[in-house]
C-alpha positions as CSV (number, residue, x, y, z in Angstrom):
1,M,6.5,37.3,-6.6
2,S,5.3,34.5,-4.4
3,G,4.9,36.9,-1.5
4,H,1.8,38.4,-3.1
5,I,0.0,35.0,-3.0
6,S,-2.7,34.8,-0.3
7,P,-2.7,31.7,2.0
8,Q,-6.2,30.9,0.7
9,E,-4.9,30.7,-2.8
10,L,-1.9,28.6,-1.8
11,D,-4.2,26.1,0.0
12,R,-6.5,26.0,-3.0
13,E,-3.6,25.3,-5.4
14,I,-2.2,22.6,-3.1
15,R,-5.5,20.8,-3.1
16,R,-5.9,21.2,-6.9
17,C,-2.4,20.0,-7.8
18,F,-1.5,17.4,-5.1
19,R,-4.6,15.3,-5.5
20,W,-3.3,14.4,-9.0
21,L,0.3,14.1,-7.9
22,D,-0.6,11.5,-5.2
23,R,-1.3,9.0,-8.0
24,D,1.3,6.3,-8.8
25,G,3.8,7.6,-11.3
26,A,2.5,11.1,-11.5
27,F,5.1,13.9,-11.7
28,L,5.8,17.6,-12.3
29,R,8.0,18.9,-15.1
30,E,9.2,22.5,-15.3
31,E,8.0,24.4,-18.4
32,A,10.1,26.8,-20.5
33,G,7.7,29.7,-20.0
34,G,7.7,29.3,-16.2
35,G,5.6,27.2,-13.9
36,A,5.3,23.4,-14.2
37,G,3.0,20.8,-15.8
38,V,1.5,17.8,-14.1
39,H,2.0,14.6,-16.0
40,L,0.3,11.2,-15.6
41,P,1.8,7.9,-16.9
42,R,-1.6,6.8,-18.2
43,R,-1.3,9.6,-20.7
44,G,2.2,8.6,-21.7
45,G,3.8,11.4,-19.7
46,G,3.6,13.7,-22.8
47,R,1.2,16.5,-22.7
48,A,0.6,18.0,-19.3
49,M,-2.9,17.4,-18.0
50,M,-2.8,20.5,-15.9
51,R,-0.5,23.4,-15.2
52,V,0.9,25.0,-12.1
53,P,1.3,28.8,-12.5
54,A,4.9,30.2,-12.2
55,A,4.3,32.0,-8.9
56,I,2.7,28.9,-7.3
57,W,5.5,26.7,-8.6
58,E,8.1,29.1,-7.2
59,W,6.4,28.9,-3.8
60,F,6.2,25.1,-3.9
61,R,9.9,24.9,-4.5
62,A,10.9,27.6,-2.0
63,H,8.9,25.8,0.8
64,D,10.2,22.3,-0.1
65,L,6.7,21.0,-0.9
66,V,8.2,19.3,-4.0
67,E,11.5,17.5,-4.6
68,R,13.5,16.2,-7.6
69,M,12.8,12.7,-8.6
70,P,15.7,10.2,-8.6
71,E,17.4,9.4,-11.9
72,G,16.6,6.3,-13.7
73,E,13.0,6.6,-15.1
74,A,13.2,7.8,-18.7
75,L,9.6,9.1,-18.6
76,Q,10.3,11.2,-15.6
77,Q,13.7,12.6,-16.3
78,G,14.0,16.0,-14.8
79,G,10.7,15.4,-13.0
80,W,9.6,16.6,-9.6
81,R,7.2,14.9,-7.1
82,I,5.6,15.7,-3.7
83,S,8.0,15.8,-0.9
84,A,7.3,14.4,2.6
85,T,6.7,18.1,3.7
86,G,4.3,18.7,0.9
87,R,2.4,15.5,1.5
88,A,2.0,16.2,5.2
89,R,0.7,19.7,4.4
90,W,-1.7,18.3,1.8
91,Q,-3.0,15.6,4.1
92,R,-3.6,18.2,6.8
93,L,-5.7,20.3,4.4
94,C,-7.7,17.2,3.3
95,S,-8.4,16.1,6.9
96,D,-9.2,19.6,8.2
97,D,-11.7,20.7,5.5
98,P,-14.6,22.6,7.0
99,F,-16.3,22.9,3.6
100,R,-16.5,19.1,3.3
101,D,-17.9,18.7,6.8
102,Q,-20.4,21.5,6.3
103,H,-21.6,20.1,3.0
104,R,-21.7,16.5,3.9
105,L,-24.8,14.8,2.4
106,A,-25.5,11.6,4.3
107,G,-27.3,8.8,2.6
108,R,-27.7,5.1,2.4
109,R,-27.4,2.8,-0.6
110,V,-27.3,-0.9,-1.4
111,L,-23.8,-1.6,-2.8
112,E,-21.7,-4.6,-3.5
113,G,-19.1,-5.0,-0.7
114,P,-15.5,-6.1,-1.0
115,D,-16.6,-9.8,-0.5
116,G,-19.2,-9.6,-3.3
117,V,-22.2,-9.4,-1.0
118,M,-24.8,-6.7,-1.5
119,R,-25.4,-4.7,1.7
120,E,-26.8,-1.3,2.6
121,Y,-24.0,1.2,3.3
122,E,-24.0,4.6,4.9
123,I,-22.2,7.0,2.5
124,D,-21.4,10.6,2.0
125,L,-23.1,11.4,-1.3
126,N,-20.9,14.4,-1.8
127,L,-17.8,12.1,-2.1
128,S,-19.2,10.7,-5.3
129,A,-18.9,13.1,-8.2
130,L,-21.9,11.4,-9.8
131,A,-24.0,11.6,-6.6
132,W,-23.2,15.3,-6.4
133,L,-24.5,15.9,-9.9
134,H,-27.6,13.8,-9.5
135,H,-28.6,15.6,-6.3
136,R,-28.0,19.1,-7.7
137,K,-30.6,20.9,-9.8
138,S,-30.2,22.9,-12.9
139,R,-32.1,26.2,-13.4
140,D,-35.1,24.4,-14.7
141,G,-35.3,22.2,-11.6
142,A,-34.1,19.0,-13.3
143,P,-31.1,17.1,-11.8
144,L,-27.8,17.7,-13.6
145,I,-27.8,14.0,-14.5
146,D,-31.0,12.0,-14.6
147,A,-31.8,8.7,-12.8
148,R,-30.9,6.5,-15.8
149,Q,-27.6,8.3,-16.3
150,F,-26.9,8.1,-12.6
151,E,-27.5,4.3,-12.5
152,A,-25.3,3.7,-15.5
153,G,-22.5,5.7,-13.9
154,E,-22.8,4.0,-10.6
155,R,-22.5,0.6,-12.3
156,L,-19.2,1.8,-13.9
157,E,-18.0,3.2,-10.6
158,R,-18.6,-0.2,-9.0
159,V,-16.8,-2.0,-11.7
160,F,-13.9,0.5,-11.4
161,R,-13.6,-0.2,-7.7
162,Q,-13.7,-4.0,-8.3
163,A,-11.0,-3.6,-10.9
164,A,-8.8,-2.1,-8.1
165,L,-7.9,0.9,-10.2
166,S,-8.9,3.7,-7.8
167,Q,-7.1,2.9,-4.5
168,R,-5.5,6.3,-4.4
169,V,-8.7,8.2,-4.9
170,T,-10.5,9.6,-1.8
171,F,-13.7,7.6,-2.2
172,D,-15.2,6.7,1.1
173,W,-18.1,4.3,1.1
174,T,-17.7,4.1,4.9
175,A,-17.7,0.3,4.7
176,A,-17.0,0.2,8.4
177,H,-20.7,1.0,9.0
178,A,-21.7,-2.1,7.2
179,P,-22.2,-5.5,8.9
180,Q,-19.4,-7.9,8.2
181,A,-19.9,-11.5,7.0
182,A,-19.0,-13.6,10.0
183,G,-16.2,-16.1,9.7
184,R,-15.6,-15.6,6.0
185,G,-12.2,-14.8,4.6
186,R,-11.5,-13.8,1.0
187,D,-9.5,-16.0,-1.2
188,P,-6.7,-13.8,-2.8
189,A,-6.9,-15.9,-6.0
190,M,-10.6,-15.3,-6.2
191,A,-10.1,-11.5,-5.5
192,S,-7.6,-11.4,-8.4
193,D,-9.9,-13.2,-10.7
194,Q,-12.7,-10.8,-9.8
195,A,-10.5,-7.8,-10.5
196,M,-9.5,-9.2,-13.9
197,D,-13.2,-9.9,-14.8
198,A,-14.1,-6.3,-13.7
199,R,-11.4,-4.9,-15.9
200,K,-12.8,-6.8,-18.9
201,Q,-16.3,-5.5,-18.0
202,M,-14.9,-2.0,-17.8
203,R,-13.1,-2.3,-21.1
204,R,-16.3,-3.6,-22.9
205,A,-18.3,-0.7,-21.5
206,L,-15.7,2.0,-22.5
207,D,-15.3,0.4,-25.9
208,H,-19.0,0.7,-26.4
209,V,-19.1,4.3,-25.4
210,G,-16.2,5.0,-27.7
211,P,-13.2,7.5,-27.8
212,G,-14.1,11.1,-27.1
213,L,-16.7,10.1,-24.5
214,A,-15.0,7.3,-22.6
215,E,-12.3,9.6,-21.2
216,I,-14.8,11.7,-19.2
217,L,-16.3,8.5,-17.7
218,V,-12.9,7.4,-16.5
219,E,-12.3,10.9,-14.9
220,V,-15.7,11.2,-13.3
221,C,-16.8,7.6,-12.5
222,G,-13.3,6.3,-11.9
223,Y,-11.1,9.1,-10.5
224,Q,-14.0,11.1,-9.0
225,Q,-13.2,14.4,-10.7
226,G,-15.8,17.2,-10.8
227,L,-16.8,18.9,-14.0
228,E,-14.6,22.0,-13.5
229,A,-11.6,19.8,-12.9
230,V,-12.4,17.8,-16.1
231,E,-12.6,21.0,-18.1
232,R,-9.3,22.2,-16.8
233,S,-7.7,18.8,-17.4
234,F,-8.8,18.6,-21.1
235,N,-8.7,22.3,-21.8
236,W,-12.4,22.4,-22.6
237,P,-14.6,25.5,-22.5
238,R,-16.5,26.2,-19.3
239,R,-19.8,24.4,-18.8
240,S,-19.0,21.9,-21.6
241,A,-18.2,18.9,-19.5
242,R,-21.8,18.4,-18.3
243,V,-23.0,18.0,-21.9
244,V,-20.2,15.6,-22.8
245,L,-20.8,13.6,-19.6
246,Q,-24.6,13.3,-20.3
247,L,-23.9,12.0,-23.8
248,A,-21.3,9.5,-22.4
249,L,-23.7,8.3,-19.7
250,D,-26.5,7.9,-22.2
251,R,-24.4,5.7,-24.3
252,L,-23.2,3.8,-21.2
253,A,-26.8,3.3,-20.2
254,D,-27.5,1.8,-23.6
255,H,-24.6,-0.6,-23.1
256,Y,-26.2,-1.8,-19.8
257,G,-29.6,-2.1,-21.4
258,L,-31.2,0.4,-19.0
259,P,-34.7,1.5,-20.1
260,R,-35.2,5.1,-21.2
261,L,-37.1,7.3,-18.9
């Protein structure tokens, strides 16, 4: 059955699945009806957040892209993870992505650096899910998210980074292009305190937004997922994620006290 899968489809499925599996504690579990489900520990490992079709799963196993997890973790009993072979193939696909190079949208923005100093950074706007939405137009010519929503989301993105919760996400602010503060090291204790404070800020913001809306902010602002990926993850109808995200960002903007446009 796997012989009928095109190379393009296989590469697409590797990108789709392995970006989730690269997170700490993520694993695959075979399903009774065929295929496998991707499980994340932050969801308790219960319901699969996405599914791998049976033919793709068969191919992953046949080509040693996945391996059984060692015994000992109750949550992950019978689980599978990316193998060294699978990770190498996925990393090659990520580093050799003509679409990403072709659609790079360069820009500059003042952001808070790792030492807490505000500087102007050169960034690829397409690497931020929010920036992509803000710079794309709907049929009526309006941005998919407006300036107020974008600013609120960026604030949460910054807090998420400061909280050190997104290290495994490809989110390149190209900090190497920013000038470095000469002669200044960073106190690890201070960094830890800043991370704890950022987590408190994030919790207050998400509590204000409330359940049912906070989840999409974590996916988009924190884990940099696009709207289609969010819809697949939550089993939502197509084109519904944008509306939910707009509502969530509006409530987040209220939390930050941003003036309405």
